[in-house]
Coordinates of C-alpha atoms in Angstrom, one line a residue:
M1110 CA -81.6 -97.4 -3.3
N1111 CA -83.5 -100.6 -2.7
N1112 CA -85.3 -100.2 -5.9
S1113 CA -82.0 -99.6 -7.7
K1114 CA -80.6 -102.8 -6.2
K1115 CA -83.6 -104.8 -7.2
V1116 CA -83.3 -103.5 -10.8
W1117 CA -79.6 -104.5 -10.9
N1118 CA -80.4 -107.9 -9.5
V1119 CA -83.1 -108.5 -12.1
I1120 CA -80.6 -107.3 -14.8
A1121 CA -78.0 -109.7 -13.4
I1122 CA -80.4 -112.6 -13.4
V1123 CA -81.6 -111.9 -16.9
A1124 CA -77.9 -111.6 -18.0
I1125 CA -77.1 -115.0 -16.4
V1126 CA -80.2 -116.6 -18.0
I1127 CA -79.2 -115.2 -21.4
A1128 CA -75.7 -116.4 -21.0
V1129 CA -76.9 -119.9 -20.1
I1130 CA -79.2 -119.9 -23.1
L1131 CA -76.5 -118.7 -25.4
G1132 CA -74.2 -121.3 -24.0
I1133 CA -76.6 -124.1 -24.5
N1134 CA -77.3 -123.0 -28.0
L1135 CA -73.6 -122.8 -28.8
Y1136 CA -73.1 -126.2 -27.3
N1137 CA -76.0 -127.7 -29.3
K1138 CA -74.6 -126.0 -32.5
N1139 CA -71.1 -127.4 -31.8
T1140 CA -72.5 -130.8 -31.0
S1141 CA -74.6 -130.8 -34.1
Y1142 CA -71.6 -129.7 -36.2
A1143 CA -69.5 -132.4 -34.6
N1144 CA -72.1 -135.0 -35.4
V1145 CA -72.3 -133.8 -39.0
V1146 CA -68.5 -134.0 -39.3
Q1147 CA -68.5 -137.4 -37.7
N1148 CA -71.2 -138.7 -40.1
D1149 CA -69.4 -137.3 -43.1
N1150 CA -66.1 -138.9 -42.1
N1151 CA -67.9 -142.2 -41.5
K1152 CA -69.6 -142.0 -44.9
A1153 CA -66.2 -141.4 -46.7
F1154 CA -64.6 -144.2 -44.7
Y1155 CA -67.4 -146.7 -45.4
E1156 CA -67.1 -145.9 -49.1
V1157 CA -63.4 -146.7 -48.9
V1158 CA -64.1 -150.1 -47.3
D1159 CA -66.9 -150.9 -49.7
R1160 CA -64.7 -150.1 -52.8
I1161 CA -61.8 -152.2 -51.4
Q1162 CA -64.2 -155.1 -50.8
N1163 CA -65.4 -154.8 -54.3
S1164 CA -61.8 -154.7 -55.6
K1165 CA -61.1 -157.9 -53.7
I1166 CA -64.0 -159.7 -55.2
Y1167 CA -63.0 -158.7 -58.8
L1168 CA -59.4 -159.7 -58.1
A1169 CA -60.7 -163.1 -57.0
K1170 CA -62.7 -163.4 -60.1
S1171 CA -59.7 -162.4 -62.2
M1172 CA -57.8 -165.4 -60.7
I1173 CA -60.2 -168.0 -62.0
S1174 CA -59.4 -167.8 -65.8
K1175 CA -56.5 -166.6 -67.9
E1176 CA -58.8 -166.0 -70.9
A1177 CA -58.4 -162.5 -72.3
R1178 CA -62.2 -161.9 -72.5
H1179 CA -62.6 -162.7 -68.8
G1180 CA -59.6 -160.5 -67.7
A1181 CA -60.8 -157.5 -69.7
K1182 CA -64.1 -157.5 -67.9
T1183 CA -62.9 -158.2 -64.3
L1184 CA -59.7 -156.2 -64.3
M1185 CA -61.4 -153.1 -65.6
E1186 CA -63.8 -153.4 -62.6
V1187 CA -60.7 -153.6 -60.3
W1188 CA -59.3 -150.5 -61.9
R1189 CA -62.6 -148.6 -61.5
E1190 CA -63.2 -149.7 -57.8
T1191 CA -59.6 -148.9 -56.7
D1192 CA -59.8 -145.4 -58.3
L1193 CA -63.0 -144.7 -56.4
A1194 CA -61.5 -146.0 -53.2
T1195 CA -58.5 -143.6 -53.6
C1196 CA -60.9 -140.8 -54.2
Y1197 CA -62.9 -141.4 -51.0
L1198 CA -59.7 -142.1 -49.0
S1199 CA -58.6 -138.5 -49.8
M1200 CA -61.7 -137.3 -47.8
V1201 CA -60.7 -139.2 -44.7
P1202 CA -59.5 -136.3 -42.3
I1203 CA -56.2 -137.9 -41.1
E1204 CA -52.6 -138.1 -42.3
S1205 CA -50.4 -141.0 -41.3
Q1206 CA -48.0 -143.5 -42.7
E1207 CA -50.8 -146.1 -42.8
I1208 CA -53.1 -143.9 -44.9
E1209 CA -50.2 -143.1 -47.2
N1210 CA -49.4 -146.8 -47.6
T1211 CA -53.0 -147.7 -48.3
E1212 CA -53.2 -145.0 -51.0
K1213 CA -49.9 -146.2 -52.5
F1214 CA -51.3 -149.8 -52.6
L1215 CA -54.5 -148.7 -54.2
N1216 CA -52.6 -146.7 -56.9
Q1217 CA -50.5 -149.8 -57.6
V1218 CA -53.5 -152.1 -58.0
S1219 CA -55.2 -149.5 -60.2
E1220 CA -52.2 -149.1 -62.5
Y1221 CA -51.5 -152.9 -62.7
S1222 CA -55.2 -153.8 -63.3
Y1223 CA -55.5 -151.1 -66.0
T1224 CA -52.4 -152.4 -67.8
M1225 CA -53.5 -156.0 -67.6
A1226 CA -57.0 -155.2 -68.7
N1227 CA -55.7 -153.4 -71.8
K1228 CA -53.5 -156.4 -72.6
C1229 CA -56.7 -158.6 -72.4
I1230 CA -58.6 -156.1 -74.6
D1231 CA -55.9 -156.6 -77.2
G1232 CA -56.8 -160.3 -77.1
Q1233 CA -53.7 -161.5 -75.2
D1234 CA -54.1 -164.0 -72.4
L1235 CA -52.4 -163.4 -69.1
S1236 CA -49.1 -165.2 -68.3
D1237 CA -48.6 -167.4 -65.2
D1238 CA -46.4 -164.7 -63.6
E1239 CA -49.1 -162.1 -64.2
M1240 CA -51.7 -164.4 -62.7
D1241 CA -49.4 -164.9 -59.7
K1242 CA -49.2 -161.1 -59.2
I1243 CA -53.0 -160.9 -59.2
Q1244 CA -53.0 -163.6 -56.5
E1245 CA -50.6 -161.5 -54.5
L1246 CA -52.7 -158.4 -54.8
Y1247 CA -55.8 -160.4 -53.8
N1248 CA -54.1 -161.7 -50.7
Y1249 CA -53.2 -158.3 -49.4
A1250 CA -56.6 -156.7 -50.5
N1251 CA -58.3 -159.5 -48.4
D1252 CA -56.1 -158.7 -45.3
L1253 CA -56.7 -154.9 -45.8
S1254 CA -60.5 -155.4 -46.2
N1255 CA -60.7 -157.5 -43.0
T1256 CA -58.6 -154.9 -41.0
L1257 CA -60.7 -152.0 -42.2
N1258 CA -63.9 -153.8 -41.4
E1259 CA -62.6 -154.2 -37.8
M1260 CA -62.1 -150.5 -37.7
I1261 CA -65.7 -149.9 -38.8
T1262 CA -66.8 -152.0 -35.8
E1263 CA -64.6 -149.8 -33.5
L1264 CA -66.1 -146.6 -35.0
N1265 CA -69.6 -147.9 -34.7
N1266 CA -69.1 -149.0 -31.1
G1267 CA -67.5 -145.6 -30.1
I1268 CA -64.1 -147.2 -29.3
I1269 CA -62.4 -144.7 -31.6
K1270 CA -63.5 -141.3 -32.9
W1271 CA -62.3 -139.3 -35.8
E1272 CA -61.1 -136.4 -33.6
D1273 CA -58.9 -138.9 -31.7
L1274 CA -57.5 -140.3 -34.9
K1275 CA -56.8 -136.8 -36.2
K1276 CA -55.0 -135.8 -32.9
N1277 CA -52.9 -138.9 -32.9
S1278 CA -52.1 -138.6 -36.6
E1279 CA -50.7 -135.1 -35.9
G1280 CA -48.6 -136.7 -33.2
S1281 CA -47.7 -139.7 -35.4
D1282 CA -49.0 -142.1 -32.8
I1283 CA -52.1 -143.3 -34.6
S1284 CA -51.3 -147.0 -34.5
E1285 CA -51.9 -147.0 -30.8
V1286 CA -55.5 -145.9 -31.2
S1287 CA -57.0 -148.7 -33.3
N1288 CA -56.5 -151.4 -35.9
F1289 CA -54.3 -148.9 -37.9
N1290 CA -51.3 -150.8 -36.5
M1291 CA -52.6 -153.9 -38.3
V1292 CA -52.6 -152.0 -41.6
E1293 CA -48.9 -151.1 -41.1
Q1294 CA -48.0 -154.7 -40.2
N1295 CA -49.7 -156.1 -43.3
F1296 CA -47.8 -153.6 -45.5
H1297 CA -44.5 -154.9 -44.1
E1298 CA -45.6 -158.4 -45.0
Y1299 CA -46.6 -157.4 -48.5
S1300 CA -43.9 -157.5 -51.1
G1301 CA -46.1 -155.7 -53.6
L1302 CA -45.3 -154.5 -57.1
I1303 CA -42.2 -152.5 -56.0
Y1304 CA -65.1 -159.2 -52.2
D1305 CA -80.7 -164.5 -51.5
G1306 CA -78.5 -167.0 -53.6
A1307 CA -77.0 -166.9 -57.0
F1308 CA -79.3 -165.6 -59.9
S1309 CA -82.2 -164.9 -57.5
E1310 CA -82.3 -161.3 -58.8
H1311 CA -82.7 -162.2 -62.4
I1312 CA -86.3 -163.5 -62.1
T1313 CA -88.4 -161.2 -64.2
S1314 CA -89.2 -161.3 -67.9
E1315 CA -91.7 -159.6 -70.3
E1316 CA -93.1 -163.0 -71.4
K1317 CA -94.3 -164.9 -68.3
K1318 CA -93.5 -168.4 -69.6
G1319 CA -94.7 -170.2 -66.5
L1320 CA -97.9 -168.2 -66.2
I1321 CA -100.2 -170.5 -68.1
G1322 CA -104.0 -170.7 -68.1
N1323 CA -107.0 -168.4 -68.5
D1324 CA -107.9 -165.3 -66.5
I1325 CA -109.9 -165.9 -63.3
S1326 CA -112.2 -163.8 -61.1
E1327 CA -111.5 -162.6 -57.6
D1328 CA -113.9 -165.1 -56.2
E1329 CA -112.2 -167.9 -58.0
A1330 CA -108.8 -166.6 -56.7
K1331 CA -110.2 -166.6 -53.2
I1332 CA -111.1 -170.3 -53.4
I1333 CA -107.6 -171.1 -54.7
A1334 CA -106.0 -169.2 -51.8
E1335 CA -108.1 -171.0 -49.2
E1336 CA -107.4 -174.4 -50.8
F1337 CA -103.7 -173.6 -50.8
I1338 CA -103.7 -172.8 -47.0
G1339 CA -106.3 -175.4 -46.1
K1340 CA -110.0 -174.5 -45.6
D1341 CA -110.1 -176.3 -42.3
K1342 CA -107.4 -174.0 -40.9
I1343 CA -109.2 -170.7 -41.8
K1344 CA -111.4 -168.5 -39.7
E1345 CA -111.8 -165.6 -42.1
T1346 CA -110.5 -164.5 -45.6
K1347 CA -110.4 -160.8 -46.4
N1348 CA -110.0 -159.4 -49.9
N1349 CA -107.2 -156.9 -50.2
G1350 CA -107.7 -155.9 -53.8
Y1351 CA -106.3 -156.4 -57.2
V1352 CA -102.8 -155.2 -58.1
E1353 CA -102.4 -154.8 -61.9
N1354 CA -99.2 -152.8 -62.2
G1355 CA -96.8 -155.3 -60.5
N1356 CA -94.5 -157.8 -62.2
I1357 CA -97.5 -160.3 -62.2
P1358 CA -101.1 -159.0 -61.8
V1359 CA -102.5 -160.6 -58.7
Y1360 CA -105.5 -160.8 -56.3
R1361 CA -104.4 -160.2 -52.7
F1362 CA -106.0 -161.7 -49.6
E1363 CA -105.4 -161.6 -45.9
V1364 CA -106.3 -164.9 -44.2
T1365 CA -106.9 -165.3 -40.5
T1366 CA -106.4 -168.8 -39.2
N1367 CA -108.2 -170.5 -36.3
E1368 CA -105.1 -169.6 -34.2
N1369 CA -105.6 -165.9 -35.2
K1370 CA -102.5 -165.9 -37.3
K1371 CA -102.5 -163.4 -40.2
I1372 CA -101.3 -164.8 -43.6
G1373 CA -100.8 -162.7 -46.7
I1374 CA -101.3 -164.5 -50.0
S1375 CA -101.4 -163.4 -53.7
I1376 CA -102.9 -165.4 -56.5
S1377 CA -102.2 -164.5 -60.2
K1378 CA -105.1 -163.3 -62.3
K1379 CA -103.8 -165.4 -65.3
G1380 CA -104.0 -169.1 -64.5
G1381 CA -104.8 -168.7 -60.8
H1382 CA -101.2 -169.6 -59.6
L1383 CA -99.8 -168.9 -56.2
V1384 CA -97.3 -166.0 -56.5
Y1385 CA -96.6 -165.2 -52.9
M1386 CA -97.5 -166.3 -49.4
N1387 CA -96.1 -165.2 -46.1
Y1388 CA -96.8 -164.9 -42.4
D1389 CA -94.6 -164.1 -39.4
R1390 CA -94.7 -165.9 -36.2
E1391 CA -92.5 -166.4 -33.2
T1392 CA -90.1 -169.4 -33.5
N1393 CA -89.0 -171.4 -30.5
G1394 CA -85.4 -172.3 -31.1
E1395 CA -84.0 -174.5 -33.8
N1396 CA -85.2 -178.1 -33.4
I1397 CA -84.6 -179.3 -37.0
T1398 CA -81.4 -179.3 -39.1
E1399 CA -80.9 -177.5 -42.4
Q1400 CA -81.1 -180.9 -44.2
D1401 CA -84.4 -181.7 -42.4
A1402 CA -85.8 -178.3 -43.6
I1403 CA -84.6 -178.9 -47.2
Q1404 CA -86.4 -182.3 -47.2
K1405 CA -89.6 -180.8 -45.8
G1406 CA -89.4 -178.1 -48.5
K1407 CA -89.1 -180.7 -51.2
E1408 CA -92.0 -182.6 -49.9
Y1409 CA -94.1 -179.5 -49.7
L1410 CA -93.3 -178.5 -53.3
Q1411 CA -94.2 -182.0 -54.5
A1412 CA -97.5 -181.9 -52.7
K1413 CA -98.2 -178.6 -54.4
K1414 CA -97.5 -180.1 -57.8
Y1415 CA -94.0 -178.6 -58.4
E1416 CA -92.0 -181.5 -59.7
N1417 CA -88.3 -182.0 -60.1
M1418 CA -87.2 -179.1 -57.8
Q1419 CA -83.7 -179.2 -56.4
E1420 CA -82.3 -177.0 -53.6
T1421 CA -79.5 -174.7 -54.6
Y1422 CA -78.7 -172.1 -51.9
Y1423 CA -80.0 -171.3 -48.4
M1424 CA -79.6 -168.7 -45.7
K1425 CA -80.6 -168.9 -42.0
N1426 CA -81.8 -166.0 -39.9
D1427 CA -83.7 -165.5 -36.6
G1428 CA -85.0 -169.1 -36.4
Y1429 CA -86.0 -169.3 -40.1
I1430 CA -84.3 -170.7 -43.2
V1431 CA -84.9 -169.4 -46.7
I1432 CA -84.2 -172.1 -49.3
N1433 CA -83.9 -171.6 -53.1
Y1434 CA -85.2 -174.5 -55.2
A1435 CA -84.5 -174.6 -58.9
Y1436 CA -86.2 -176.7 -61.6
K1437 CA -84.2 -179.6 -62.9
Q1438 CA -84.8 -180.7 -66.5
G1439 CA -83.1 -184.1 -66.9
N1440 CA -79.6 -183.6 -65.6
I1441 CA -79.6 -179.8 -66.2
V1442 CA -80.4 -177.3 -63.4
A1443 CA -82.5 -174.3 -64.7
Y1444 CA -81.6 -171.6 -62.2
P1445 CA -84.2 -169.1 -63.6
D1446 CA -87.1 -171.4 -62.6
L1447 CA -86.7 -170.5 -58.9
I1448 CA -89.0 -170.9 -55.9
K1449 CA -88.1 -169.6 -52.5
L1450 CA -89.4 -171.2 -49.4
K1451 CA -89.2 -169.8 -45.9
I1452 CA -89.3 -172.5 -43.2
A1453 CA -89.5 -172.2 -39.4
L1454 CA -86.7 -174.2 -37.8
D1455 CA -88.6 -175.1 -34.7
D1456 CA -91.1 -177.4 -36.3
G1457 CA -90.5 -177.2 -40.1
E1458 CA -93.6 -175.3 -40.9
I1459 CA -93.6 -173.5 -44.3
V1460 CA -94.3 -169.9 -43.5
G1461 CA -93.4 -168.2 -46.8
V1462 CA -93.4 -169.0 -50.6
D1463 CA -92.2 -166.8 -53.4
A1464 CA -92.8 -168.3 -56.9
T1465 CA -92.1 -165.2 -58.9
G1466 CA -89.1 -166.6 -60.7
Y1467 CA -90.8 -169.9 -61.5
L1468 CA -93.8 -168.2 -63.0
N1469 CA -91.7 -165.8 -65.0
C1470 CA -89.3 -168.3 -66.5
H1471 CA -90.5 -171.9 -66.3
F1472 CA -91.0 -173.9 -69.5
E1473 CA -89.5 -177.1 -71.0
R1474 CA -86.4 -176.1 -72.9
E1475 CA -85.2 -177.6 -76.2
I1476 CA -81.6 -178.5 -75.4
P1477 CA -79.2 -177.9 -78.3
S1478 CA -77.1 -180.8 -79.5
N1479 CA -74.1 -178.8 -80.8
L1480 CA -72.3 -178.7 -77.4
I1481 CA -68.6 -178.6 -76.8
S1482 CA -67.2 -181.3 -74.6
I1483 CA -66.8 -180.7 -70.9
D1484 CA -63.0 -181.3 -71.3
E1485 CA -62.9 -178.4 -73.8
A1486 CA -64.8 -176.2 -71.4
R1487 CA -62.5 -177.1 -68.6
K1488 CA -59.5 -175.6 -70.4
N1489 CA -60.8 -172.1 -69.5
I1490 CA -60.3 -172.8 -65.8
S1491 CA -56.9 -172.0 -64.2
T1492 CA -54.7 -175.1 -63.9
K1493 CA -54.2 -174.1 -60.2
A1494 CA -57.9 -174.6 -59.4
E1495 CA -59.1 -177.6 -57.5
L1496 CA -62.5 -178.6 -59.0
S1497 CA -65.1 -180.2 -56.8
S1498 CA -68.1 -180.6 -59.2
E1499 CA -69.0 -180.2 -62.9
K1500 CA -72.4 -180.1 -64.5
L1501 CA -74.7 -178.5 -67.0
A1502 CA -76.8 -175.6 -65.9
I1503 CA -79.0 -172.9 -67.4
I1504 CA -78.3 -169.4 -66.1
P1505 CA -80.1 -166.1 -66.7
T1506 CA -78.2 -163.1 -68.2
E1507 CA -78.5 -159.4 -67.5
F1508 CA -80.3 -159.0 -70.8
N1509 CA -83.3 -161.1 -69.7
T1510 CA -82.2 -164.1 -71.8
E1511 CA -80.6 -167.3 -70.6
V1512 CA -77.7 -169.5 -71.7
L1513 CA -76.7 -173.2 -71.3
C1514 CA -73.4 -173.5 -69.5
Y1515 CA -71.0 -175.9 -67.9
E1516 CA -70.9 -175.1 -64.2
F1517 CA -67.5 -175.7 -62.5
K1518 CA -67.3 -175.4 -58.7
G1519 CA -63.9 -175.3 -57.1
K1520 CA -61.3 -173.6 -55.1
I1521 CA -58.1 -171.7 -55.9
N1522 CA -55.8 -170.7 -53.0
E1523 CA -58.7 -171.1 -50.5
V1524 CA -61.0 -168.9 -52.6
E1525 CA -64.2 -170.8 -53.5
F1526 CA -65.7 -170.0 -56.9
I1527 CA -68.3 -171.1 -59.4
E1528 CA -67.4 -170.6 -63.1
Y1529 CA -69.9 -170.8 -66.0
I1530 CA -68.6 -171.6 -69.4
N1531 CA -71.0 -171.3 -72.4
A1532 CA -71.7 -175.0 -73.5
Q1533 CA -71.9 -174.0 -77.2
T1534 CA -69.1 -171.4 -77.6
G1535 CA -66.7 -172.2 -74.8
K1536 CA -66.7 -168.5 -73.7
E1537 CA -66.9 -167.5 -70.0
E1538 CA -70.3 -166.3 -69.1
D1539 CA -70.1 -165.6 -65.3
T1540 CA -67.9 -166.1 -62.3
L1541 CA -69.2 -166.2 -58.7
I1542 CA -67.1 -166.0 -55.6
V1543 CA -68.5 -168.2 -52.8
T1544 CA -68.5 -167.3 -49.1
N1545 CA -69.6 -170.0 -46.6
T1546 CA -71.0 -168.7 -43.3
E1547 CA -72.5 -170.4 -40.4
N1548 CA -75.9 -169.2 -41.6
G1549 CA -75.5 -170.3 -45.3
T1550 CA -73.8 -169.6 -48.5
L1551 CA -73.3 -166.2 -50.1
T1552 CA -72.2 -165.6 -53.7
E1553 CA -70.8 -162.4 -55.2

């Protein structure tokens, strides 16, 4: 009997252990499944927010000019982005009046932008009333974008979860859970129809116009690298090899300073030009201003024989400031001829240089004489715009060419923009929407 009890006790214990293991496995599977669902829901919602943000940017660009060619390009992008936003919105696992209204708004923007784009494709400029309607759509898209971004913050911080939103949507009380109530408020206010500096990505070309001079050896490149940093500051220089398949073939070195700082530096095989230099170090607060850093950057470039460089855009981050400097030929800014400097804001030390754009694009241009007047170019800008500056500038194109333009900076209904009008043909070449932040200026 005792043996029988022992057997049953063992069986009971084994059964309990198996039950616990199965329970843990089931819990883990359910947790894993819940995480997958949560991630999928987040992904769909993030896409909705991104597409609405893109739509807002293109609506803003559409407000800048009434010209048919301009509208055909920007409004078709609005149509494409809003259609994609609607598609991703259908994947969000909740039903509510707010979601329904958002979908309705996106459909209205899609239909209106498609209609206006086709009008522009036919060569017809937009009327003042049609431009006003685009302004109205932009205003709401901006409010909606801000609200949805706040919801992303709530989701990321765990303040709201999709299962809670789903439960509340079934009980029609979703507005109490999160910023969804702001979506609804904004719709009531909407009368409806019932978005590293500009050009910094266009810095490569097949012909390296600024890469002049004869090929050099690795030993010669090492001497140039040490002279650039300062031989008196160097403890050791290590050769890190030759890279031939990059945008610019370079010799790479790792320099150890007397303070044991590690500096990476690349020198071009052709001509022995500095291509890249960078080292990271701790910064101790911000003891100099942005303007101080800009001036130190100018002085540094002049000392390194880069003449006539003008600051264009900058961005601050973690005690550093990255400043873009473009070459200025006479009174014309050549944006393709770009050098980026990374400067520590505690003492103004130059801790990074990227001369890729300058080496790819720099040369003395022959400026054409058959230019339209700036008054003629200005006619392409909306009469509602308040202009703050006008000048000639050379900008790169997506086809690895460049074009001389009149650059107009201004504001329309609190939206800051930069418009580029071809200085020979009078056609619009590009539109940038400007966002000023406490850390610098962004363009889209």
